Amino acid sequence: MALNCGIVGLPNVGKSTLFNALTSAKAEAANYPFCTIDPNVGVVTVPDPRLDQITKFIKPQKIVPTTIEFVDIAGLVEGASKGEGLGNQFLGHIRQTDAIIHVVRCFDDPNIIHVAGSVNPDRDIDVINTELLLADLDTVEKRYTKIEKTARVTSDARAKVEASCLKKLLDAIQAGKPARSVDLTDEEKPIASELHLITSKPVLYLANVDEEGLKSKNQWVEAVEKRAQSENNQVVQICGALEAEIAQLPPEERGEFLKEMGLTEPGLHRLIRGAYKLLGLITYFTAGVQEVRAWTVRAGSKAPQAAGVIHTDFEKGFIRAEVYHCEDLFKLGSEAAVKEKGLYRSEGKEYLVKDGDIMFFKFNV
């Protein structure tokens, strides 16, 4: 399964700079609002040192990492849901994403215009959250208006469930609460999912700081962390300008640059790991002479579901999975040694896949 994240924020908070750094793309990034006109979409490989480490013991013809997709839309401004600015035109592009990355400006620079005239994370977050809520309110109201009357006079059970679901969502959103906070029944959840509400998606706040902000946490980052904690969301702190510099360097020079800056890895790696954690995702591997490949599944997935990520036929005709863990391979040095130690196992349909498993599926269709 490919993970995709929508990037939102006010204009000039560093969204497009971060997108460029993430994807090494060339989305326009400039010092004026509404610079990003069309939505930018970039696919990025997910950094996982275990993938390269596996190839030290199993020599493949090719290595295939898993990927994550980012969708960057124009900065939202107050009134976006009613047509102000350009971001409202592109909200539809992030309705299909799995998660929202909310970029918040946590640096002061008189040379970079702030649309509200000053840096204030709480205010900025409120503006974006309000616009997303209003966009969802419009969606829910239109659907509820159509179904509410029908539900009152029909004996159709699904119509009644849909009306109940929509009423819960409507009440919450009107009260300023995101759709993800609504407690839905198992029958109502598929109906809510069909709406693709933006506020139903988990949120990762990205605090964009300057280089000084990386050395010591400033008051703006603290404000974002406090806000995220109150919402049960997460925060990743990144210097977008620095990440853009790193992205422009040849790969062989990046390690030395990071060392000089006192960093062990690009901040964007933390962002990707944060997105995985946010969505409860894990990685398993398939490894052979043809390829060593990483696959993404949700934590709690059983072996047949993991097989289905490769191909639906694998899940339909699942017989068993041969499994061992990458750490056992690293420790013992070969698949043969893993087998000798009894750590190479045959697992059935109820096996819960673990992060770092190396799997080989037997199936029959």
Short mmCIF file of C-alpha atoms in Angstrom, two decimals:
data_model
loop_
_atom_site.label_atom_id
_atom_site.label_comp_id
_atom_site.label_asym_id
_atom_site.label_seq_id
_atom_site.Cartn_x
_atom_site.Cartn_y
_atom_site.Cartn_z
CA MET A 1 0.00 0.00 0.00
CA ALA A 2 1.33 3.44 -0.90
CA LEU A 3 0.95 6.13 1.73
CA ASN A 4 -0.06 9.61 0.61
CA CYS A 5 -0.14 12.83 2.62
CA GLY A 6 -1.68 16.20 1.87
CA ILE A 7 0.38 19.26 2.83
CA VAL A 8 -1.60 22.26 4.12
CA GLY A 9 -0.76 25.57 5.73
CA LEU A 10 -0.96 29.32 5.27
CA PRO A 11 0.91 30.93 2.37
CA ASN A 12 4.63 31.54 3.02
CA VAL A 13 5.02 29.02 5.84
CA GLY A 14 7.49 26.97 3.78
CA LYS A 15 5.21 24.31 2.28
CA SER A 16 6.64 24.39 -1.22
CA THR A 17 10.22 24.68 0.05
CA LEU A 18 9.66 21.52 2.09
CA PHE A 19 7.95 19.81 -0.84
CA ASN A 20 10.95 20.62 -3.04
CA ALA A 21 13.31 19.21 -0.43
CA LEU A 22 11.20 16.08 0.01
CA THR A 23 10.87 15.26 -3.64
CA SER A 24 13.87 17.11 -5.11
CA ALA A 25 11.20 18.54 -7.41
CA LYS A 26 11.05 22.12 -8.53
CA ALA A 27 7.71 23.37 -7.28
CA GLU A 28 7.78 27.14 -7.40
CA ALA A 29 8.59 28.61 -3.99
CA ALA A 30 8.58 32.39 -3.71
CA ASN A 31 8.09 35.20 -1.25
CA TYR A 32 4.50 36.07 -2.03
CA PRO A 33 1.13 34.43 -1.34
CA PHE A 34 -0.54 32.01 -3.76
CA CYS A 35 2.71 31.03 -5.44
CA THR A 36 1.66 27.39 -5.74
CA ILE A 37 -1.17 27.45 -8.28
CA ASP A 38 -1.57 23.83 -9.38
CA PRO A 39 -1.25 21.10 -6.78
CA ASN A 40 2.23 19.57 -6.74
CA VAL A 41 2.45 15.79 -6.41
CA GLY A 42 5.70 14.01 -5.61
CA VAL A 43 6.54 10.38 -4.86
CA VAL A 44 9.41 9.80 -2.44
CA THR A 45 11.20 6.61 -1.46
CA VAL A 46 10.92 5.78 2.24
CA PRO A 47 14.37 5.67 3.88
CA ASP A 48 14.95 2.36 5.64
CA PRO A 49 18.56 1.34 6.40
CA ARG A 50 17.40 -2.25 6.94
CA LEU A 51 16.75 -2.57 3.20
CA ASP A 52 20.40 -1.92 2.33
CA GLN A 53 21.57 -4.06 5.23
CA ILE A 54 19.60 -7.07 3.96
CA THR A 55 21.47 -6.84 0.64
CA LYS A 56 24.76 -7.48 2.44
CA PHE A 57 23.56 -11.03 3.04
CA ILE A 58 21.20 -11.58 0.10
CA LYS A 59 22.61 -10.26 -3.18
CA PRO A 60 19.67 -9.17 -5.38
CA GLN A 61 19.53 -7.96 -8.96
CA LYS A 62 17.60 -4.92 -7.78
CA ILE A 63 16.45 -3.13 -4.61
CA VAL A 64 12.93 -1.70 -4.41
CA PRO A 65 12.05 0.59 -1.47
CA THR A 66 8.49 1.45 -0.53
CA THR A 67 7.20 4.94 -1.36
CA ILE A 68 5.18 7.81 0.06
CA GLU A 69 3.30 10.42 -2.00
CA PHE A 70 3.01 14.09 -1.04
CA VAL A 71 0.38 16.48 -2.40
CA ASP A 72 1.14 20.18 -1.90
CA ILE A 73 -1.68 22.64 -2.53
CA ALA A 74 -1.81 26.44 -2.55
CA GLY A 75 -1.66 28.08 0.86
CA LEU A 76 -5.05 28.47 2.54
CA VAL A 77 -6.18 31.83 3.88
CA GLU A 78 -9.09 32.89 6.05
CA GLY A 79 -12.23 32.56 3.95
CA ALA A 80 -10.74 29.85 1.70
CA SER A 81 -13.81 27.63 2.13
CA LYS A 82 -15.90 30.49 0.74
CA GLY A 83 -13.63 31.13 -2.21
CA GLU A 84 -10.93 33.43 -0.81
CA GLY A 85 -7.44 32.87 -2.20
CA LEU A 86 -6.57 29.88 -4.33
CA GLY A 87 -6.24 27.03 -1.83
CA ASN A 88 -9.98 26.39 -1.79
CA GLN A 89 -9.82 25.29 -5.43
CA PHE A 90 -7.54 22.42 -4.50
CA LEU A 91 -9.01 21.07 -1.27
CA GLY A 92 -10.45 18.24 -3.35
CA HIS A 93 -6.90 17.09 -4.10
CA ILE A 94 -6.24 16.28 -0.45
CA ARG A 95 -9.59 14.60 0.27
CA GLN A 96 -8.21 11.30 -1.04
CA THR A 97 -5.05 11.37 1.08
CA ASP A 98 -4.39 9.21 4.13
CA ALA A 99 -3.08 11.95 6.41
CA ILE A 100 -2.62 15.70 6.63
CA ILE A 101 0.74 17.36 7.22
CA HIS A 102 0.03 20.81 8.63
CA VAL A 103 3.05 23.09 8.14
CA VAL A 104 3.28 25.83 10.78
CA ARG A 105 5.71 28.73 10.57
CA CYS A 106 7.91 28.86 13.67
CA PHE A 107 10.55 31.35 12.56
CA ASP A 108 10.70 35.12 12.19
CA ASP A 109 12.19 36.64 9.05
CA PRO A 110 11.32 40.19 7.97
CA ASN A 111 12.29 39.27 4.40
CA ILE A 112 9.56 36.63 4.16
CA ILE A 113 6.05 38.06 4.27
CA HIS A 114 3.58 36.58 6.75
CA VAL A 115 0.01 36.97 5.50
CA ALA A 116 -1.15 38.04 8.97
CA GLY A 117 1.83 40.29 9.65
CA SER A 118 3.35 38.28 12.52
CA VAL A 119 4.30 34.77 13.63
CA ASN A 120 1.60 33.22 15.81
CA PRO A 121 1.23 29.43 15.53
CA ASP A 122 -2.01 29.15 17.51
CA ARG A 123 -3.73 31.75 15.35
CA ASP A 124 -2.37 30.22 12.15
CA ILE A 125 -3.48 26.72 13.15
CA ASP A 126 -6.94 28.05 13.99
CA VAL A 127 -7.28 29.62 10.54
CA ILE A 128 -6.40 26.38 8.73
CA ASN A 129 -8.49 24.17 11.01
CA THR A 130 -11.50 26.45 10.61
CA GLU A 131 -11.27 26.39 6.83
CA LEU A 132 -10.98 22.60 6.76
CA LEU A 133 -13.97 22.31 9.11
CA LEU A 134 -16.03 24.66 6.95
CA ALA A 135 -15.17 22.69 3.82
CA ASP A 136 -16.30 19.48 5.55
CA LEU A 137 -19.41 21.19 6.91
CA ASP A 138 -20.48 22.02 3.38
CA THR A 139 -20.03 18.38 2.33
CA VAL A 140 -21.94 16.96 5.30
CA GLU A 141 -24.78 19.50 5.16
CA LYS A 142 -25.47 18.79 1.49
CA ARG A 143 -25.54 15.03 2.07
CA TYR A 144 -27.63 15.28 5.24
CA THR A 145 -30.21 17.51 3.58
CA LYS A 146 -30.74 14.82 0.93
CA ILE A 147 -31.00 11.85 3.29
CA GLU A 148 -32.71 13.27 6.41
CA LYS A 149 -36.23 13.42 4.98
CA THR A 150 -35.90 10.01 3.34
CA ALA A 151 -34.70 8.44 6.59
CA ARG A 152 -37.80 9.68 8.46
CA VAL A 153 -40.28 7.99 6.11
CA THR A 154 -38.44 4.95 4.81
CA SER A 155 -37.97 1.48 6.22
CA ASP A 156 -34.58 1.27 4.52
CA ALA A 157 -32.13 0.44 7.32
CA ARG A 158 -29.11 1.82 5.47
CA ALA A 159 -30.78 5.20 4.97
CA LYS A 160 -31.43 5.41 8.71
CA VAL A 161 -27.83 4.49 9.52
CA GLU A 162 -26.57 7.08 7.04
CA ALA A 163 -28.78 9.78 8.56
CA SER A 164 -27.54 8.89 12.05
CA CYS A 165 -23.91 9.01 10.90
CA LEU A 166 -24.35 12.35 9.14
CA LYS A 167 -26.15 13.89 12.12
CA LYS A 168 -23.29 12.94 14.43
CA LEU A 169 -20.76 14.43 12.03
CA LEU A 170 -22.85 17.55 11.50
CA ASP A 171 -23.23 18.20 15.23
CA ALA A 172 -19.50 17.76 15.84
CA ILE A 173 -18.34 19.95 12.97
CA GLN A 174 -20.82 22.69 13.85
CA ALA A 175 -19.35 22.61 17.35
CA GLY A 176 -15.87 23.08 15.90
CA LYS A 177 -14.75 19.49 16.41
CA PRO A 178 -13.03 17.49 13.64
CA ALA A 179 -14.76 14.50 12.07
CA ARG A 180 -12.05 12.18 13.45
CA SER A 181 -13.30 12.95 16.99
CA VAL A 182 -16.77 11.49 16.32
CA ASP A 183 -17.55 8.09 17.85
CA LEU A 184 -19.16 6.07 15.05
CA THR A 185 -20.60 2.57 15.04
CA ASP A 186 -19.16 -0.16 12.83
CA GLU A 187 -22.13 0.35 10.48
CA GLU A 188 -21.56 4.11 10.29
CA LYS A 189 -17.80 4.06 9.67
CA PRO A 190 -17.99 2.96 5.99
CA ILE A 191 -20.53 5.70 5.30
CA ALA A 192 -18.29 8.35 6.86
CA SER A 193 -15.34 7.00 4.89
CA GLU A 194 -17.22 7.56 1.62
CA LEU A 195 -17.37 11.29 2.39
CA HIS A 196 -13.57 11.67 2.37
CA LEU A 197 -13.77 14.40 5.00
CA ILE A 198 -10.51 16.26 5.45
CA THR A 199 -10.90 16.58 9.23
CA SER A 200 -11.39 12.81 9.51
CA LYS A 201 -7.71 12.33 8.66
CA PRO A 202 -4.94 12.17 11.28
CA VAL A 203 -2.76 15.28 11.48
CA LEU A 204 1.00 15.64 11.81
CA TYR A 205 2.13 19.17 12.63
CA LEU A 206 5.38 20.17 10.96
CA ALA A 207 7.03 23.03 12.85
CA ASN A 208 9.18 24.85 10.29
CA VAL A 209 12.05 26.61 12.09
CA ASP A 210 15.21 28.47 11.09
CA GLU A 211 18.69 27.09 11.85
CA GLU A 212 18.71 28.68 15.30
CA GLY A 213 15.41 26.96 16.01
CA LEU A 214 17.07 23.61 15.41
CA LYS A 215 19.66 24.29 18.10
CA SER A 216 17.19 25.26 20.80
CA LYS A 217 13.41 25.00 20.93
CA ASN A 218 11.76 28.41 20.53
CA GLN A 219 8.45 29.61 21.97
CA TRP A 220 6.64 29.02 18.69
CA VAL A 221 7.60 25.34 18.57
CA GLU A 222 6.52 25.01 22.20
CA ALA A 223 3.13 26.49 21.26
CA VAL A 224 2.71 23.95 18.43
CA GLU A 225 3.69 21.08 20.74
CA LYS A 226 1.21 22.22 23.37
CA ARG A 227 -1.52 22.46 20.75
CA ALA A 228 -0.71 19.04 19.30
CA GLN A 229 -0.72 17.44 22.74
CA SER A 230 -4.17 18.85 23.45
CA GLU A 231 -5.43 17.33 20.18
CA ASN A 232 -3.57 14.03 20.58
CA ASN A 233 -1.57 14.82 17.43
CA GLN A 234 2.18 14.69 16.75
CA VAL A 235 4.86 17.28 15.90
CA VAL A 236 8.03 17.04 13.82
CA GLN A 237 10.47 19.96 13.88
CA ILE A 238 12.31 20.73 10.63
CA CYS A 239 14.28 23.60 9.13
CA GLY A 240 12.87 23.78 5.61
CA ALA A 241 15.62 26.05 4.29
CA LEU A 242 18.30 23.65 5.53
CA GLU A 243 16.48 20.63 4.10
CA ALA A 244 16.37 22.41 0.74
CA GLU A 245 20.15 22.86 0.89
CA ILE A 246 20.67 19.18 1.73
CA ALA A 247 18.44 18.10 -1.16
CA GLN A 248 20.56 20.08 -3.63
CA LEU A 249 23.81 18.38 -2.59
CA PRO A 250 25.17 15.28 -4.34
CA PRO A 251 24.31 12.20 -2.24
CA GLU A 252 28.00 11.56 -1.42
CA GLU A 253 28.33 15.04 0.16
CA ARG A 254 25.21 14.97 2.31
CA GLY A 255 26.68 12.93 5.16
CA GLU A 256 29.56 15.37 5.71
CA PHE A 257 27.21 18.35 5.52
CA LEU A 258 24.89 16.82 8.13
CA LYS A 259 27.86 16.10 10.38
CA GLU A 260 29.01 19.73 10.12
CA MET A 261 25.51 20.85 11.09
CA GLY A 262 25.48 18.50 14.07
CA LEU A 263 22.75 16.30 12.55
CA THR A 264 22.65 12.52 12.14
CA GLU A 265 20.07 12.45 9.33
CA PRO A 266 17.89 14.79 7.25
CA GLY A 267 14.84 16.04 9.11
CA LEU A 268 12.70 14.78 6.28
CA HIS A 269 13.51 11.23 7.35
CA ARG A 270 11.92 12.04 10.71
CA LEU A 271 8.91 13.45 8.90
CA ILE A 272 8.38 10.25 6.92
CA ARG A 273 8.81 8.07 10.03
CA GLY A 274 6.38 10.38 11.84
CA ALA A 275 3.82 9.87 9.08
CA TYR A 276 4.24 6.09 9.34
CA LYS A 277 3.80 6.19 13.10
CA LEU A 278 0.77 8.46 12.74
CA LEU A 279 -0.98 5.96 10.50
CA GLY A 280 0.16 2.88 12.37
CA LEU A 281 2.18 1.49 9.47
CA ILE A 282 4.97 -1.08 9.50
CA THR A 283 7.33 -2.48 6.88
CA TYR A 284 8.02 -6.08 5.92
CA PHE A 285 10.43 -7.32 3.28
CA THR A 286 10.63 -9.91 0.53
CA ALA A 287 14.18 -10.97 -0.24
CA GLY A 288 15.64 -13.12 -3.00
CA VAL A 289 18.18 -13.05 -5.81
CA GLN A 290 15.79 -11.23 -8.15
CA GLU A 291 15.00 -8.39 -5.75
CA VAL A 292 14.96 -7.22 -2.16
CA ARG A 293 11.83 -5.17 -1.64
CA ALA A 294 10.08 -3.26 1.14
CA TRP A 295 6.30 -3.41 1.57
CA THR A 296 4.01 -1.28 3.75
CA VAL A 297 1.14 -2.70 5.79
CA ARG A 298 -0.91 -1.53 8.75
CA ALA A 299 0.19 -2.74 12.17
CA GLY A 300 -2.01 -5.67 13.14
CA SER A 301 -2.21 -7.03 9.59
CA LYS A 302 -2.32 -10.81 9.25
CA ALA A 303 -0.18 -12.76 6.80
CA PRO A 304 -2.86 -13.03 4.04
CA GLN A 305 -3.41 -9.24 4.16
CA ALA A 306 0.32 -8.67 3.82
CA ALA A 307 0.39 -11.05 0.86
CA GLY A 308 -2.48 -9.10 -0.72
CA VAL A 309 -0.32 -5.97 -0.82
CA ILE A 310 1.85 -7.76 -3.37
CA HIS A 311 -1.08 -9.11 -5.39
CA THR A 312 -4.72 -9.85 -4.62
CA ASP A 313 -4.21 -13.43 -5.88
CA PHE A 314 -1.66 -13.96 -3.11
CA GLU A 315 -4.31 -13.17 -0.51
CA LYS A 316 -7.10 -15.14 -2.18
CA GLY A 317 -5.01 -18.28 -2.56
CA PHE A 318 -2.91 -17.91 0.59
CA ILE A 319 -1.57 -21.20 1.94
CA ARG A 320 1.18 -20.16 4.33
CA ALA A 321 4.04 -17.72 4.84
CA GLU A 322 7.66 -18.60 5.50
CA VAL A 323 8.94 -15.97 7.91
CA TYR A 324 12.04 -14.84 9.75
CA HIS A 325 13.08 -11.45 11.11
CA CYS A 326 15.68 -9.20 9.51
CA GLU A 327 17.45 -8.74 12.88
CA ASP A 328 18.06 -12.50 13.01
CA LEU A 329 19.60 -12.31 9.54
CA PHE A 330 21.84 -9.41 10.61
CA LYS A 331 22.92 -11.26 13.75
CA LEU A 332 23.51 -14.70 12.22
CA GLY A 333 24.73 -13.67 8.78
CA SER A 334 22.76 -15.93 6.44
CA GLU A 335 19.34 -17.44 5.83
CA ALA A 336 20.88 -20.88 6.32
CA ALA A 337 22.11 -19.91 9.78
CA VAL A 338 18.66 -18.54 10.64
CA LYS A 339 17.19 -21.93 9.67
CA GLU A 340 19.78 -23.81 11.75
CA LYS A 341 18.77 -21.83 14.81
CA GLY A 342 15.11 -22.69 14.23
CA LEU A 343 14.16 -19.05 13.62
CA TYR A 344 12.83 -19.65 10.09
CA ARG A 345 9.15 -20.45 10.58
CA SER A 346 6.07 -21.51 8.64
CA GLU A 347 3.09 -19.36 9.64
CA GLY A 348 -0.62 -19.62 8.80
CA LYS A 349 -3.52 -17.26 8.21
CA GLU A 350 -3.64 -15.91 11.77
CA TYR A 351 -0.01 -14.80 11.91
CA LEU A 352 0.36 -11.11 12.80
CA VAL A 353 3.05 -9.51 10.67
CA LYS A 354 5.86 -7.78 12.58
CA ASP A 355 7.83 -4.75 11.52
CA GLY A 356 11.03 -6.02 9.93
CA ASP A 357 9.76 -9.49 9.00
CA ILE A 358 11.22 -11.11 5.87
CA MET A 359 8.43 -13.12 4.24
CA PHE A 360 7.98 -15.63 1.44
CA PHE A 361 4.38 -16.54 0.53
CA LYS A 362 2.99 -19.85 -0.67
CA PHE A 363 -0.31 -19.51 -2.51
CA ASN A 364 -2.54 -21.38 -4.93
CA VAL A 365 -5.08 -19.81 -7.29
#
